[in-house]
PDB file of C-alpha atoms in Angstrom:
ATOM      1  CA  UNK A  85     140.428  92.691 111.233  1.00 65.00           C
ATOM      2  CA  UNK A  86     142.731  93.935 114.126  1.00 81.00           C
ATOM      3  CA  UNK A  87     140.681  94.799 116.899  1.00 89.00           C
ATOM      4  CA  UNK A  88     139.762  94.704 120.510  1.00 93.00           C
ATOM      5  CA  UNK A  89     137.156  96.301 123.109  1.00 95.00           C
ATOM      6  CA  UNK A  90     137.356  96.699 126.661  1.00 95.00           C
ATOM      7  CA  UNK A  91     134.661  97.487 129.141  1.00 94.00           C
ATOM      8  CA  UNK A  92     135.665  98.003 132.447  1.00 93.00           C
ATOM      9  CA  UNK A  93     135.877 100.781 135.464  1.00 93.00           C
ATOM     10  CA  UNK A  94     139.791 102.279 134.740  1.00 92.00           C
ATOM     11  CA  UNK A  95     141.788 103.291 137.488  1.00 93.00           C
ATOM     12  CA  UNK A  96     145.204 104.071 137.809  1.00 92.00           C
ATOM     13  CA  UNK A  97     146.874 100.314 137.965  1.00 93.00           C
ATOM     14  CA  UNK A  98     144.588  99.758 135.077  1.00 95.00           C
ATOM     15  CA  UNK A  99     145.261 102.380 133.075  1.00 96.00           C
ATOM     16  CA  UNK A 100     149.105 101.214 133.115  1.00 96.00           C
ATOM     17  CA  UNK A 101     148.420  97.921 132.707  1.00 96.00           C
ATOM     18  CA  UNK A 102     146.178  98.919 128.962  1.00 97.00           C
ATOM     19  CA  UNK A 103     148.737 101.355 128.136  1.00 97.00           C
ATOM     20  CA  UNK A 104     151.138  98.459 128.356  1.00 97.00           C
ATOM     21  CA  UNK A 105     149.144  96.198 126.966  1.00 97.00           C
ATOM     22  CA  UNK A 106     148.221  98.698 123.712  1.00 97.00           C
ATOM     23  CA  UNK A 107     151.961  99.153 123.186  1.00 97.00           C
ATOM     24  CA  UNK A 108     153.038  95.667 123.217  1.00 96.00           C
ATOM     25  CA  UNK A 109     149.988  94.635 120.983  1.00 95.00           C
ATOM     26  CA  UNK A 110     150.552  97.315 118.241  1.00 94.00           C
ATOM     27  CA  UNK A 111     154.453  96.623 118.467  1.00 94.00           C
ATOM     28  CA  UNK A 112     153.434  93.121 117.274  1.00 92.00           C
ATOM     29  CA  UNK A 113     150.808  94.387 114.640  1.00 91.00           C
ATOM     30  CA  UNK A 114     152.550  97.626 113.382  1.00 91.00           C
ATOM     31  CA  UNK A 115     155.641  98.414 111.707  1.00 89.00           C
ATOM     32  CA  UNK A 116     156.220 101.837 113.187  1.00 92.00           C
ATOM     33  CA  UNK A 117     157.712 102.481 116.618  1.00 94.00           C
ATOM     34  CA  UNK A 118     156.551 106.214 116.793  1.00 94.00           C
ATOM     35  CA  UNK A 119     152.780 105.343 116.091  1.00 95.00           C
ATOM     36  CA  UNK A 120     152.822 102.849 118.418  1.00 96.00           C
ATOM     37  CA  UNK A 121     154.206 105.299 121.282  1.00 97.00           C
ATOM     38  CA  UNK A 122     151.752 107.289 119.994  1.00 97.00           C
ATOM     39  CA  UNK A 123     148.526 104.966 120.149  1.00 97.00           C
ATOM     40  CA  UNK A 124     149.809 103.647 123.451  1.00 98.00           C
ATOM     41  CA  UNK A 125     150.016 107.714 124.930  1.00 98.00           C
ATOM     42  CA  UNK A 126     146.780 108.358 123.271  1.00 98.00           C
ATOM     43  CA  UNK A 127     145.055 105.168 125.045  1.00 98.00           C
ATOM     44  CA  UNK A 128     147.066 106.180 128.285  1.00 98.00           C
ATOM     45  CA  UNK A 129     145.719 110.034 128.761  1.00 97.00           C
ATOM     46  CA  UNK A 130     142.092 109.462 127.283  1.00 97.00           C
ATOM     47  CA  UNK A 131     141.677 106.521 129.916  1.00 96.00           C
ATOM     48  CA  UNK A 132     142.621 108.946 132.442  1.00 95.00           C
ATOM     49  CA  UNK A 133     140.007 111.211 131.134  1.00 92.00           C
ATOM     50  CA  UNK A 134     137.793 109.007 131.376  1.00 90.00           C
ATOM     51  CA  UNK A 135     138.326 108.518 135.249  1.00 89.00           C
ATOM     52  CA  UNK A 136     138.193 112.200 136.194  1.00 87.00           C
ATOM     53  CA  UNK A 137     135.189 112.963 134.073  1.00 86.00           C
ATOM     54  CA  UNK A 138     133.336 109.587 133.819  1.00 89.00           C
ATOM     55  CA  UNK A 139     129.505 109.760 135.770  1.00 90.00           C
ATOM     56  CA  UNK A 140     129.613 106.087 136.918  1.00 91.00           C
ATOM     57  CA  UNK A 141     133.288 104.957 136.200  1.00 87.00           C
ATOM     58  CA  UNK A 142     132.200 102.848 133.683  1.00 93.00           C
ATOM     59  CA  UNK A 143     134.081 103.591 130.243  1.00 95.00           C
ATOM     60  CA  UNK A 144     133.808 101.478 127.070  1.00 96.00           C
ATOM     61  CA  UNK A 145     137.681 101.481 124.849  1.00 97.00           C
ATOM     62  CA  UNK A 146     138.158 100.356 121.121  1.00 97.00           C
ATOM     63  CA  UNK A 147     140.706 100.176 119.223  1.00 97.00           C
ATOM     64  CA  UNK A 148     141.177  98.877 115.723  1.00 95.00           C
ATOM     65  CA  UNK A 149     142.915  99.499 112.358  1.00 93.00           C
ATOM     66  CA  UNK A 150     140.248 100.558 109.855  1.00 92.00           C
ATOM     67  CA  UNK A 151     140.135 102.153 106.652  1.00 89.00           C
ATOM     68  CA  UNK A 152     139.830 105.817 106.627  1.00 85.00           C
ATOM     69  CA  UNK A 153     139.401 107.972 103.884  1.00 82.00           C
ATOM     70  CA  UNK A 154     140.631 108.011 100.666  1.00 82.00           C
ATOM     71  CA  UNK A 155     141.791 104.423 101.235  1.00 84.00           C
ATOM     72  CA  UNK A 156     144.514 105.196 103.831  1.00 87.00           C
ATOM     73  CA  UNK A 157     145.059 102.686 106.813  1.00 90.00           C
ATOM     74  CA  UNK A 158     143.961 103.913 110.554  1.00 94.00           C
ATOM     75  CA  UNK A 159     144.021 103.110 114.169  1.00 96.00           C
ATOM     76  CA  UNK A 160     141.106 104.347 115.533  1.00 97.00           C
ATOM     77  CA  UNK A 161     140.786 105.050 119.297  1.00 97.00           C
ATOM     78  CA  UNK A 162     137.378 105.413 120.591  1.00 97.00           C
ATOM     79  CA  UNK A 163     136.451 105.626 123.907  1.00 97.00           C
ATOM     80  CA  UNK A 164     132.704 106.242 125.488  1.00 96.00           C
ATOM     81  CA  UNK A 165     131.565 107.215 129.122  1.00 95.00           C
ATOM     82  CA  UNK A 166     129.233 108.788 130.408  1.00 95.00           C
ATOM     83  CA  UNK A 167     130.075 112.362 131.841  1.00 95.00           C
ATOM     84  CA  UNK A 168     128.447 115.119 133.746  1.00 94.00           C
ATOM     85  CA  UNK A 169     126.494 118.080 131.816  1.00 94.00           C
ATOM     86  CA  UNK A 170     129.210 120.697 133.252  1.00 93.00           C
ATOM     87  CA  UNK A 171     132.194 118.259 132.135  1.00 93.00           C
ATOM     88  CA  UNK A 172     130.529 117.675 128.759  1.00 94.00           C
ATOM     89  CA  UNK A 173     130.135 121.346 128.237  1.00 94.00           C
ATOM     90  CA  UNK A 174     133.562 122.122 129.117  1.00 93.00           C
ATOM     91  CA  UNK A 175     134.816 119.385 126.948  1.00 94.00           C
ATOM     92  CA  UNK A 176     132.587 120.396 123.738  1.00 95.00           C
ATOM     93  CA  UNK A 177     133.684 123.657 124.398  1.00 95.00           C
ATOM     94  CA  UNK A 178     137.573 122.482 124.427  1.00 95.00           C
ATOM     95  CA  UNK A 179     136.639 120.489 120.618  1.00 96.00           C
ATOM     96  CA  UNK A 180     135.428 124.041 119.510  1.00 96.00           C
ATOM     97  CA  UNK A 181     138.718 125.355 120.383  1.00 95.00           C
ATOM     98  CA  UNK A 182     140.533 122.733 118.362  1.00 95.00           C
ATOM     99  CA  UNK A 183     138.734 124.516 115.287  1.00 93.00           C
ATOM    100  CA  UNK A 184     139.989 127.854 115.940  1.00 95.00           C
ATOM    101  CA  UNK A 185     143.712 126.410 115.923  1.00 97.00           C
ATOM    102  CA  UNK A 186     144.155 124.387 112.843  1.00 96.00           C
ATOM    103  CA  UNK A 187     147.746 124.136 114.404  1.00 97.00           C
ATOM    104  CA  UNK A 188     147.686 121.323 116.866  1.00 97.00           C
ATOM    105  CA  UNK A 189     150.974 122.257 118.572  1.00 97.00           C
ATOM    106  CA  UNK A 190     150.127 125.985 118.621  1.00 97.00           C
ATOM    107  CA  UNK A 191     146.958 124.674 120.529  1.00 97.00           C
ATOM    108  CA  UNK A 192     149.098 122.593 122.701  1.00 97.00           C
ATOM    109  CA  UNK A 193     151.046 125.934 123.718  1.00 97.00           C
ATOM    110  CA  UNK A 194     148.210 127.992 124.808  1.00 96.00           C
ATOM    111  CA  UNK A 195     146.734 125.091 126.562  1.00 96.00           C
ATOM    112  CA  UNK A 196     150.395 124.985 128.556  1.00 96.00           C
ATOM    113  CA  UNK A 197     150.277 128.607 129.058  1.00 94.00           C
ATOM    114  CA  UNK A 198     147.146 128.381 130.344  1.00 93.00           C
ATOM    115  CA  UNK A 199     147.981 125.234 132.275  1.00 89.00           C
ATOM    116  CA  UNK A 200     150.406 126.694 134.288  1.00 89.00           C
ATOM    117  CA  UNK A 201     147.806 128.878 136.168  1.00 84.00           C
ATOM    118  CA  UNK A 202     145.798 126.444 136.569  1.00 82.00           C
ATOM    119  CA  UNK A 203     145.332 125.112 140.239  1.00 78.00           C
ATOM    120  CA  UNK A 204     142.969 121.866 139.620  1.00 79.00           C
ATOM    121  CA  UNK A 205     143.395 119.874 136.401  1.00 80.00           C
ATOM    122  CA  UNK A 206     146.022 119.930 133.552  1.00 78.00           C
ATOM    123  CA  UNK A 207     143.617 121.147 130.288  1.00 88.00           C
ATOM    124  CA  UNK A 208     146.531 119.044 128.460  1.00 96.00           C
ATOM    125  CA  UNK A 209     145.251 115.731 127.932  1.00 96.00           C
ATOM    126  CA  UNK A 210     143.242 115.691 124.764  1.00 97.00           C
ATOM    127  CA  UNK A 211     145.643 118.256 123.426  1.00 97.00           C
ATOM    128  CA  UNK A 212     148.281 116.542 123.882  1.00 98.00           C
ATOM    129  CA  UNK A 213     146.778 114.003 122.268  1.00 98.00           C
ATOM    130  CA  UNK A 214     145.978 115.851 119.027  1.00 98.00           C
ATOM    131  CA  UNK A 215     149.132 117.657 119.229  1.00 98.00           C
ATOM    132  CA  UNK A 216     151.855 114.532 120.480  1.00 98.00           C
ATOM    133  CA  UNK A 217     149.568 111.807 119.102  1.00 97.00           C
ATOM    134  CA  UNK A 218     149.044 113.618 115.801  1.00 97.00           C
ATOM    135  CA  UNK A 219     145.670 112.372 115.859  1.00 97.00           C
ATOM    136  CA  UNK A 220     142.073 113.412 114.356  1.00 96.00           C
ATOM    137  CA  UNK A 221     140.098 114.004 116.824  1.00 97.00           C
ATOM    138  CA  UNK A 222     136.220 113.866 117.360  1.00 96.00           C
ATOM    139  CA  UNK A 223     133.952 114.230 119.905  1.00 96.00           C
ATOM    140  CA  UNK A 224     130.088 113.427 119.993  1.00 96.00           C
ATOM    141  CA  UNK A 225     127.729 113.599 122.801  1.00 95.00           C
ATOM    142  CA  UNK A 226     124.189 112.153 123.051  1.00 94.00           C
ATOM    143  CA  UNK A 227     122.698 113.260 126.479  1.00 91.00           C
ATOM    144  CA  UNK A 228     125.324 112.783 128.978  1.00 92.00           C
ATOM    145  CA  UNK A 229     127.025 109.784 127.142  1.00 94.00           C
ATOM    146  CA  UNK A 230     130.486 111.182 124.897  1.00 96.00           C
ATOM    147  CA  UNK A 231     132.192 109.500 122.757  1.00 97.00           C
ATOM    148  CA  UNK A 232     135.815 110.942 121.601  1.00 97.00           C
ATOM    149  CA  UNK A 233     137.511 109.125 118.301  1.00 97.00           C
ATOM    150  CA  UNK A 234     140.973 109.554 117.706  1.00 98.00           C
ATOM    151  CA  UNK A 235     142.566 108.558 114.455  1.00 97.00           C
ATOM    152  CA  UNK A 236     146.018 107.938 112.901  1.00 96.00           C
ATOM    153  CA  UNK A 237     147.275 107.244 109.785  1.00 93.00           C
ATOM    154  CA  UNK A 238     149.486 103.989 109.466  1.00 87.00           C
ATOM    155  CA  UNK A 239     151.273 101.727 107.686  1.00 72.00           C
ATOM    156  CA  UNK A 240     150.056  98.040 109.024  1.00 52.00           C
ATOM    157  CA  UNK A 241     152.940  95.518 108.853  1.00 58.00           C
ATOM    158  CA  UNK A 242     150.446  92.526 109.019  1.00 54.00           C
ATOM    159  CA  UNK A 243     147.004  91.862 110.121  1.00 52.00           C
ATOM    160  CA  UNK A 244     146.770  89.609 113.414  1.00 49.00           C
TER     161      UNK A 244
ATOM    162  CA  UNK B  11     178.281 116.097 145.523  1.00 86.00           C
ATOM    163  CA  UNK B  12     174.955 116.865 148.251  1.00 92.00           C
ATOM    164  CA  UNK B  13     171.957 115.292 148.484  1.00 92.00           C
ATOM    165  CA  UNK B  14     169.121 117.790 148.252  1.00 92.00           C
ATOM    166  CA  UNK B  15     166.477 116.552 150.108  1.00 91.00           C
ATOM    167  CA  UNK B  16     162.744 116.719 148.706  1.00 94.00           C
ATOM    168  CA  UNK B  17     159.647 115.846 149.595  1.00 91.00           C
ATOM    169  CA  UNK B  18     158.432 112.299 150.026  1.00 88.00           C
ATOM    170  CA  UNK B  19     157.235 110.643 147.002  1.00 89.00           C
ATOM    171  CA  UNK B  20     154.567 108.068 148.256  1.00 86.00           C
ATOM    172  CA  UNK B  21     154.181 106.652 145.080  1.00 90.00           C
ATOM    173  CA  UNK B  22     155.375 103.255 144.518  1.00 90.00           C
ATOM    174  CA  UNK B  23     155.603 104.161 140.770  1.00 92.00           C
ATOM    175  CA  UNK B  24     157.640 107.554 140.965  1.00 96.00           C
ATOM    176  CA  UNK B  25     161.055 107.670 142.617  1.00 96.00           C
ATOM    177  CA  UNK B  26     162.909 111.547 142.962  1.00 97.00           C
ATOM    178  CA  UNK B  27     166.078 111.682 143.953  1.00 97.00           C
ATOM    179  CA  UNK B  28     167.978 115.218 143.706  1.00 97.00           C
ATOM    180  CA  UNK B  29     171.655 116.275 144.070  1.00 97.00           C
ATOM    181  CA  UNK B  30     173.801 119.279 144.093  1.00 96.00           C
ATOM    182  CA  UNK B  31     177.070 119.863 142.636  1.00 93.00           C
ATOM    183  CA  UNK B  32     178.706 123.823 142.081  1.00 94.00           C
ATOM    184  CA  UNK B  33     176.602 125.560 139.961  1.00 96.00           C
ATOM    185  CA  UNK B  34     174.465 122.123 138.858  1.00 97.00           C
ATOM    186  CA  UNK B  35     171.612 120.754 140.631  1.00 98.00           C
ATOM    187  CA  UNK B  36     170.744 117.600 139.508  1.00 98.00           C
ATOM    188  CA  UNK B  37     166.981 115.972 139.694  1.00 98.00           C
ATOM    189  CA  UNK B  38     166.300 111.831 138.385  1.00 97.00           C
ATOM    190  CA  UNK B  39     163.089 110.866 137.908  1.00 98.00           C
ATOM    191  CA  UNK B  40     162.579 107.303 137.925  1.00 97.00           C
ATOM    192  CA  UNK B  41     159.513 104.932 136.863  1.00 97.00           C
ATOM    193  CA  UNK B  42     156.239 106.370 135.781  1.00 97.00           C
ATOM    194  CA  UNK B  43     154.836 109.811 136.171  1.00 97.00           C
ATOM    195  CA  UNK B  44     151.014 109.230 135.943  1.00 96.00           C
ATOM    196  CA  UNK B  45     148.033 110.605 137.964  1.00 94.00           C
ATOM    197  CA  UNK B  46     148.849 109.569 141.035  1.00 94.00           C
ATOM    198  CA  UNK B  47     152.189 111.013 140.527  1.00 95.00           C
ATOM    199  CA  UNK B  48     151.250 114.270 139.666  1.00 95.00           C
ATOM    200  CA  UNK B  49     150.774 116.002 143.392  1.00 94.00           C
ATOM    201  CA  UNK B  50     153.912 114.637 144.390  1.00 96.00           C
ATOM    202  CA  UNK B  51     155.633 115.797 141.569  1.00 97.00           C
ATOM    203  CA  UNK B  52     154.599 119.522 141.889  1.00 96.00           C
ATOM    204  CA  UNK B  53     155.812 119.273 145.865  1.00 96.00           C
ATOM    205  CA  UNK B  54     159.177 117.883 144.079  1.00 97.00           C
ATOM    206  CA  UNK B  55     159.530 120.619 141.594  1.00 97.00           C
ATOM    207  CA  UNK B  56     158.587 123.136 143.747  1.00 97.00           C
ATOM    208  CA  UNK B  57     161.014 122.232 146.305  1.00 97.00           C
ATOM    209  CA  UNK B  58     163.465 122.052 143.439  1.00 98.00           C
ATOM    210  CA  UNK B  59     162.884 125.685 142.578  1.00 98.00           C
ATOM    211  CA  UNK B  60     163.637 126.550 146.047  1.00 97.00           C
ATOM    212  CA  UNK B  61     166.466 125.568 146.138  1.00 97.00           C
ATOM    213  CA  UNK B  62     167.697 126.314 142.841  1.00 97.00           C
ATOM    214  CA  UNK B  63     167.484 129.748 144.113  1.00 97.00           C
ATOM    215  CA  UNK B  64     168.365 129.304 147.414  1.00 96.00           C
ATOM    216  CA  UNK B  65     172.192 127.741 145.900  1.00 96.00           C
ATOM    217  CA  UNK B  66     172.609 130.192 143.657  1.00 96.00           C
ATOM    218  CA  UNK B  67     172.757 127.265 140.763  1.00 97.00           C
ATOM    219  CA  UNK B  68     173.191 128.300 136.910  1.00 97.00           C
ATOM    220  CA  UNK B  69     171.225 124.918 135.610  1.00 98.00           C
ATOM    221  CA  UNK B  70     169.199 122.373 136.980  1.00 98.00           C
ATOM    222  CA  UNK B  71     169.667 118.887 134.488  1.00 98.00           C
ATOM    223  CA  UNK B  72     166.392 116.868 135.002  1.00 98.00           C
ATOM    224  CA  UNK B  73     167.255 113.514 134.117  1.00 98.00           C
ATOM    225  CA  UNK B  74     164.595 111.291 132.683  1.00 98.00           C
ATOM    226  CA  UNK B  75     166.198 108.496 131.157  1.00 98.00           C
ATOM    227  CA  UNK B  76     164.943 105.733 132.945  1.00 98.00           C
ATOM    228  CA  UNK B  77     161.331 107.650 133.496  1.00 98.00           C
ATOM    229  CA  UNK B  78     159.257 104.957 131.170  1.00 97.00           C
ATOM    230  CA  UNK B  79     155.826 107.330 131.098  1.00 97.00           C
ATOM    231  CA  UNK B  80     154.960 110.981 132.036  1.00 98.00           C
ATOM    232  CA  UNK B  81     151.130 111.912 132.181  1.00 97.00           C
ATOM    233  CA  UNK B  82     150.036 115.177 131.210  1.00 97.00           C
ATOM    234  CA  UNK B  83     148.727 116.489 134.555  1.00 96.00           C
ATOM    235  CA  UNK B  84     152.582 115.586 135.759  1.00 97.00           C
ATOM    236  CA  UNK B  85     153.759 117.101 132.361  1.00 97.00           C
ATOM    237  CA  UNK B  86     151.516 120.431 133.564  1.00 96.00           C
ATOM    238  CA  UNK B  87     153.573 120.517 137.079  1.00 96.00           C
ATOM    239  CA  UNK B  88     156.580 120.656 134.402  1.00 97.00           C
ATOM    240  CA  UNK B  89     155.236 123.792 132.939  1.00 97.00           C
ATOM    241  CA  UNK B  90     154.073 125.373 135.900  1.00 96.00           C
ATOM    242  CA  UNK B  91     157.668 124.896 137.711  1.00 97.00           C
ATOM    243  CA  UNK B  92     159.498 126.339 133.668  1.00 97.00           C
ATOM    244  CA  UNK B  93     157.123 129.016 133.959  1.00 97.00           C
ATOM    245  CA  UNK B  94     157.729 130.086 137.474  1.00 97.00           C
ATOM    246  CA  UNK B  95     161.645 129.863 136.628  1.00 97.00           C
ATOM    247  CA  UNK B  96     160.425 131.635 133.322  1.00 96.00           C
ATOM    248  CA  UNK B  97     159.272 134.482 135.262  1.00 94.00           C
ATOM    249  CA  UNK B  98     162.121 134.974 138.247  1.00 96.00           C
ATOM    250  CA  UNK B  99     163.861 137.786 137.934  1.00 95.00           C
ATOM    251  CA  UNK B 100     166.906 137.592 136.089  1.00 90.00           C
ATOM    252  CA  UNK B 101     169.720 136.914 138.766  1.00 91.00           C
ATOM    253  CA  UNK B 102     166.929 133.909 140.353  1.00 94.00           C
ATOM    254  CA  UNK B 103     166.591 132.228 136.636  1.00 97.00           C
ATOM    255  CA  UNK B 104     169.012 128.910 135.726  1.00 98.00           C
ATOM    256  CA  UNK B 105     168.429 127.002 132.606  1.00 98.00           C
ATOM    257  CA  UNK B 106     167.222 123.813 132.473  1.00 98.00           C
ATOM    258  CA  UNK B 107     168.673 121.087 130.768  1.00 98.00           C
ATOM    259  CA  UNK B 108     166.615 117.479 129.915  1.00 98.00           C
ATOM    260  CA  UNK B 109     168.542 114.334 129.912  1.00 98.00           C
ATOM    261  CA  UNK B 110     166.101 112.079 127.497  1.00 98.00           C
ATOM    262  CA  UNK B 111     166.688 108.372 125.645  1.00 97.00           C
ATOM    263  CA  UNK B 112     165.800 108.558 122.138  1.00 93.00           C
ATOM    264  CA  UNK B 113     164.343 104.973 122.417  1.00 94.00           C
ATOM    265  CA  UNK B 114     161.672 106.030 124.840  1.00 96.00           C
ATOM    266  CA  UNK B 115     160.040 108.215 121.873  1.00 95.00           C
ATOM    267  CA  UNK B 116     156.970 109.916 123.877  1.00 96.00           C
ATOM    268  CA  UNK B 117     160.046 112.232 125.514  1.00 97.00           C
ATOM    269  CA  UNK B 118     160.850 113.454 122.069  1.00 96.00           C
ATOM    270  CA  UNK B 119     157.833 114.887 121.761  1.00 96.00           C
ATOM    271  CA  UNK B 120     156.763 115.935 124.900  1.00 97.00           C
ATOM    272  CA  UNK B 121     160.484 117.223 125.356  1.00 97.00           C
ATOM    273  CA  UNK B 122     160.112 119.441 122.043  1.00 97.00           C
ATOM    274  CA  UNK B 123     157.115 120.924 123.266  1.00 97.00           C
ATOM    275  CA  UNK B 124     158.455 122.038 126.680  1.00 97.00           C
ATOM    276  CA  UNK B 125     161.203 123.324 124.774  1.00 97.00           C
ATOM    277  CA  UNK B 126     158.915 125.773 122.852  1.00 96.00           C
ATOM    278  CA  UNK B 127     156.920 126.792 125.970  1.00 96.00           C
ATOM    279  CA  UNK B 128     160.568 128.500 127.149  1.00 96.00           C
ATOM    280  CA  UNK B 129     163.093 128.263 124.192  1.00 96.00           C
ATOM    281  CA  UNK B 130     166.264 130.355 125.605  1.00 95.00           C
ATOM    282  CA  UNK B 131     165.691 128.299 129.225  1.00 97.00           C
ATOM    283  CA  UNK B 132     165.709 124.690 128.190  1.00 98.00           C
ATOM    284  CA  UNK B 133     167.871 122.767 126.326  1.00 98.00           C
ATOM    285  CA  UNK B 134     167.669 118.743 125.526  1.00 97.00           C
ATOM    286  CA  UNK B 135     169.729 115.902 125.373  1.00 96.00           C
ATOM    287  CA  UNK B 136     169.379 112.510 123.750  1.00 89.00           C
TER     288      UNK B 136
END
């Protein structure tokens, strides 16, 4: 088992100091330099998410290798806060989207072209995600607590 | 060679620095580019548009080699400054030319995907 959970109020020191900490961990775990850039962007833009969006600050991050389907071998990113009704309806609403482009990166350029109009907030982060972190992506929401999973596929080198 | 001056980056994490040569205007990006970065940044680029224009320059080479992380609401003040040059008239327009190190691998990506958002304006080295 290769895994760790943090629960802790982000900010912007902190959220360096994970992403850091994610990329040196997964360099030591993984033998694959782009997944752990990857992982480590993934943690990076999700965390910051998380401290726009979050009700109370408070945010809950996993990661771990697990099993996904079929027998493959994952990192799986999940991260929970808790989240106003407007900023989970605008985020549920973004997940919808994410159907009607099967196409991450096409996704990824309408969310730029629509990004550069945009006077408060990028609309890029959880795209990019998908798109740059070519991860599977899943949100949930129960009341005003979300939860967002983001998988990747990968070859472990060995298991800490 | 000039020094173009910009506006002042009060982030301990982000350092700007911009110069001009002939037709080349030069702007190095050094550190990390995360949300508290992002403001700043769009003051920079901005500023760097201005001027583009104002000196008449054919290409502006934005170096990030030694940038070690670029956020996405500073990669959106990217695209808002390529799609303002984007949409210049024609004789106000100058490509734009990334200088990236294959070693720091989120620029290949992020770098691609710029590239798409305004393929016959940006070019990219490794």
């Amino acid at each position: 088992m290769t895994a760790f959970e943090l629960q802790f109020r982000p900010s912007a020191t902190l959220i360096q100091v994970v992403r850091r900490f994610v990329f040196d961990f997964y360099e030591g775990v993984l033998d694959d330099p782009d997944t752990v850039a990857r992982v480590a962007l993934a943690t990076h833009e999700l965390l910051e998410n998380a401290v726009k969006y979050s009700l109370d600050g408070a945010t809950e991050l996993s990661l771990g290798i697990e099993e996904g389907e079929g027998g493959t071998r994952e990192v799986a990113l999940r991260l929970r806060n808790r989240a106003a009704a407007s900023d989970v309806e605008a985020l549920t609403a973004l997940f919808a989207e994410m159907d009607q482009y099967p196409d991450p990166y096409a996704h990824y350029q309408a969310a730029m072209e629509r990004g550069a109009r945009r006077r408060t907030g990028s609309g890029l982060g959880i795209v990019r995600v998908r798109a740059e972190g070519e991860m599977c992506m899943k949100c949930s929401v129960e009341g005003d607590k979300v939860l967002i999973e983001a998988r990747t596929q990968v070859e472990p080198r060995r298991e800490a | 060679m000039s020094a173009i001056a910009l506006p002042a980056v009060t982030v301990p994490e982000l350092k700007a620095e911009a110069v001009h040569e002939g037709e080349i205007l030069v702007l190095c990006l050094t550190g990390t580019a995360d949300m508290r970065a992002s403001e700043a940044l769009e003051r920079v680029l901005a500023q760097v548009h201005t001027e583009a224009q104002r000196l008449g320059v054919a290409q502006v080479r934005v170096d990030l080699r030694a940038l070690e992380f670029m956020n996405s609401s500073c990669l959106k003040a990217f695209v808002t400054w390529i799609s303002n040059v984007r949409d210049a008239p024609g004789e106000q327009r100058y490509s734009i030319h990334f200088m990236s190190r294959p070693e720091i691998l989120w620029q290949r990506r992020s770098l691609h995907a710029l590239r798409c958002f305004a393929v016959d304006l940006i070019t990219v080295e490794s």
